Amino acid sequence: MEVTVIGTGYVGTVTGACLAYLGHRVTCVDTDASKIARLQRGESPIYEPQLEQLMALAAERGGLHFTTEIASAVRSSDVIFIAVGTPPLPSGEANLAYLEAAARSIGAAMDGSRFRVVVNKSTVPVGSGNLVEALVREGFSEHRRDPGIRFGVASNPEFLREGSAVADSLYPDRIVIGGDPATVAVMRELYEPLVAQVFTPPPGVARPSSMISVPLLATSLTSAETIKYAANAFLAMKIGFANEIANICERVGAEGPEVMAGIGLDSRIGAKFLNPGVGWGGSCFGKDIQSLLHTAREYGYSSKLLQATLDVNTAQRQMVIQKLQEKLFILKGRTIGLLGLAFKPDTDDLRDAPALHIAERLIQMGARVKAYDPIANAPCRSQYPDLKLRYCDTASDLAADADALVLVTEWREFYDLDLPALAKLMATPILIDGRNFFVPETAAAAGFDYSGIGRCTRSRATQRTAPAA
Ligand code: NAD
């Protein structure tokens, strides 16, 4: 099929490359000319494993193009995805300005030559499907286009995770499509290779051995829009729950990760998203919960659980500061090193990253903050020029003369750190492990005064040294 994807960010670029790899002819459009120029050269504008290789394979097949010209792309397409940003406004409401502009441009470009489907892939509040339909109509009536224009609007929320976006898009847990039957039929045809899993996996992105096909759930527009928000709210709440229990574990002398292993084995609960830590971040959870809360308020409903999910996460980031205060007492004039800046490993995305929140708070309290991230140092420097961080090129540079290290992002390469050498470089070898990444005993043997989240290292030490009864 002929496909246009509007917006070449984390979602649009991956969606475009995957659909082209599956055999569709895809044109990706963005208003940002510099992004399009990089994409035309085969470079991904974001750090996402396997994406550039997939783009190259899709381009070899002649199916992936990039342009700033929306009109001709729309006119030659059967399916037009909107994958633009929907960032939060100060009120918590989603900013739909980019979505509205995209919908108007689609309408202005349409003609009556074929039936088209306009797909909302951006995460949008309930009712946005209707809004898009109205704006597309406005777009073509303003331009006095062919009255025989036929189109449908679908909601096809995206569930990919940055860092594993290519695998998530090729092997999703489910595909959700909201819309009327004619619209859903077009989307079924588009996704048939994914649903039936009939394509050859690209090198380095193996198909999970258990995967035979992908369920496609057809729903109303409103249900599809709500599914995305509900899924993200649930995942954020699950992490928040793990953190709340971990905080209680610390106080009563239980070992948080053991407790999570114990509850995660219950098939009704499941083991994922239960690792206690400094809390979630990223461009989606916070913004989507705020947007859902805003929608609920518009309908006169106040959700205590959603609000608590936000509040618990904000408090969890503060937990690191408290742990530093317990160890160092005074933070003014101290040097704190942050291991990791990105909101999670394998991405350069810094949106709502816990590391930024922690750094800002420490700087406000008079500490000097250094940071080392294998990928996100440069994006952080350019996107947050006012943040007074000292960027380090190596973990050794970070540790040198630091009063404490805080692990915020669990990059795989941190497994290879020479912990005894780092501890020796520090003024005081304190390690706050914000992701329970290190084995406490290994960190202690390396010379660190170690604290994890929800880990009762003190009582464990007591148990070990207590004389046998
Ligand atoms: P992004 O900010 O990385 O990319 C958005 C792109 O849209 C930018 O390149 C911007 O220049 C472009 N754009 C804006 N207005 C445009 C217009 N009128 N015409 C053409 N291009 C335009 O955003 P993202 O992270 O890819 O997220 C996109 C949407 O997908 C959001 O609604 C987000 O909530 C949702 N989502 C994101 C993720 C994720 O992990 N990032 C996962 C699932 C869903």
Short mmCIF file of N, CA and C and ligand atoms in Angstrom, two decimals, residues 6-11 29-32 35 83-86 98 101-102 122-123 158 160 162 228 283-284 287 351, ligand 1:
data_model
loop_
_atom_site.label_atom_id
_atom_site.label_comp_id
_atom_site.label_asym_id
_atom_site.label_seq_id
_atom_site.Cartn_x
_atom_site.Cartn_y
_atom_site.Cartn_z
N ILE A 6 3.33 11.24 8.97
CA ILE A 6 3.61 12.66 9.27
C ILE A 6 4.24 12.75 10.65
N GLY A 7 5.46 13.29 10.72
CA GLY A 7 6.22 13.36 11.97
C GLY A 7 7.29 12.28 11.95
N THR A 8 8.56 12.70 11.98
CA THR A 8 9.66 11.71 11.95
C THR A 8 10.41 11.73 13.28
N GLY A 9 9.66 11.58 14.37
CA GLY A 9 10.29 11.46 15.69
C GLY A 9 10.50 9.99 16.02
N TYR A 10 10.47 9.69 17.32
CA TYR A 10 10.71 8.32 17.79
C TYR A 10 9.67 7.36 17.19
N VAL A 11 8.42 7.80 17.14
CA VAL A 11 7.35 6.91 16.67
C VAL A 11 7.28 6.89 15.14
N VAL A 29 7.13 12.43 6.36
CA VAL A 29 7.12 13.89 6.18
C VAL A 29 7.38 14.57 7.52
N ASP A 30 8.18 15.62 7.51
CA ASP A 30 8.35 16.42 8.73
C ASP A 30 8.52 17.88 8.32
N THR A 31 8.11 18.78 9.24
CA THR A 31 8.31 20.21 8.99
C THR A 31 9.75 20.62 9.30
N ASP A 32 10.47 19.76 10.02
CA ASP A 32 11.85 20.07 10.40
C ASP A 32 12.80 19.63 9.26
N LYS A 35 15.99 17.56 10.05
CA LYS A 35 15.74 16.13 10.32
C LYS A 35 15.59 15.37 9.01
N ALA A 83 1.85 11.13 13.33
CA ALA A 83 2.71 10.69 14.44
C ALA A 83 3.49 11.89 14.98
N VAL A 84 2.77 13.01 15.15
CA VAL A 84 3.43 14.23 15.65
C VAL A 84 3.36 14.24 17.18
N GLY A 85 4.13 15.12 17.80
CA GLY A 85 4.16 15.19 19.25
C GLY A 85 2.86 15.74 19.82
N THR A 86 2.53 15.30 21.05
CA THR A 86 1.36 15.83 21.76
C THR A 86 1.82 16.18 23.19
N TYR A 98 0.05 20.55 17.05
CA TYR A 98 0.75 19.87 15.94
C TYR A 98 -0.20 18.92 15.21
N ALA A 101 -2.56 20.99 13.05
CA ALA A 101 -1.90 21.49 11.83
C ALA A 101 -1.76 20.36 10.82
N ALA A 102 -1.38 19.16 11.32
CA ALA A 102 -1.21 18.02 10.41
C ALA A 102 -2.55 17.66 9.76
N SER A 122 -0.37 9.28 17.07
CA SER A 122 0.00 10.07 18.24
C SER A 122 -0.94 9.68 19.39
N THR A 123 -0.44 9.85 20.62
CA THR A 123 -1.30 9.60 21.79
C THR A 123 -2.16 10.83 22.00
N GLU A 158 0.16 3.65 19.64
CA GLU A 158 1.49 3.04 19.56
C GLU A 158 1.94 2.62 20.95
N LEU A 160 5.19 1.09 21.36
CA LEU A 160 6.63 0.79 21.34
C LEU A 160 7.34 1.43 22.52
N GLU A 162 11.02 3.07 23.64
CA GLU A 162 12.30 3.55 23.12
C GLU A 162 13.38 2.59 23.61
N LYS A 228 -4.83 3.35 25.06
CA LYS A 228 -3.44 3.82 25.16
C LYS A 228 -3.19 4.49 26.52
N SER A 283 8.87 10.52 27.91
CA SER A 283 7.94 11.49 27.32
C SER A 283 6.49 11.07 27.48
N CYS A 284 6.23 9.84 27.94
CA CYS A 284 4.84 9.35 27.85
C CYS A 284 4.10 9.25 29.19
N LYS A 287 3.01 12.62 31.00
CA LYS A 287 2.12 13.43 30.14
C LYS A 287 0.79 12.71 29.92
N ARG A 351 13.46 13.47 27.96
CA ARG A 351 12.21 14.09 28.37
C ARG A 351 11.76 13.51 29.72
P1 NAD B 1 8.77 13.51 18.64
O1 NAD B 1 8.70 14.82 19.30
O2 NAD B 1 10.01 12.69 18.73
O3 NAD B 1 8.45 13.68 17.08
C1 NAD B 1 7.39 14.43 16.57
C2 NAD B 1 7.80 14.93 15.19
O4 NAD B 1 6.66 15.55 14.56
C3 NAD B 1 8.90 16.01 15.20
O5 NAD B 1 9.95 15.60 14.36
C4 NAD B 1 8.20 17.27 14.65
O6 NAD B 1 9.06 18.09 13.90
C5 NAD B 1 7.12 16.64 13.78
N1 NAD B 1 5.98 17.53 13.47
C6 NAD B 1 5.28 18.33 14.31
N2 NAD B 1 4.29 18.95 13.63
C7 NAD B 1 4.34 18.51 12.36
C8 NAD B 1 3.56 18.76 11.19
N3 NAD B 1 2.49 19.57 11.21
N4 NAD B 1 3.89 18.16 10.03
C9 NAD B 1 4.97 17.32 9.99
N5 NAD B 1 5.73 17.03 11.08
C10 NAD B 1 5.42 17.62 12.24
O7 NAD B 1 7.52 12.67 19.21
P2 NAD B 1 7.43 11.09 19.47
O8 NAD B 1 8.16 10.71 20.70
O9 NAD B 1 7.70 10.37 18.20
O10 NAD B 1 5.88 10.96 19.82
C11 NAD B 1 4.87 11.14 18.85
C12 NAD B 1 3.55 10.72 19.45
O11 NAD B 1 3.57 9.32 19.75
C13 NAD B 1 3.20 11.42 20.76
O12 NAD B 1 1.81 11.62 20.81
C14 NAD B 1 3.61 10.41 21.81
O13 NAD B 1 2.86 10.54 23.00
C15 NAD B 1 3.28 9.11 21.13
N6 NAD B 1 4.08 7.96 21.59
C16 NAD B 1 5.41 8.11 21.83
C17 NAD B 1 6.16 7.02 22.23
C18 NAD B 1 7.63 7.16 22.53
O14 NAD B 1 8.20 6.24 23.11
N7 NAD B 1 8.28 8.24 22.15
C19 NAD B 1 5.54 5.76 22.39
C20 NAD B 1 4.19 5.65 22.11
C21 NAD B 1 3.46 6.75 21.71
#
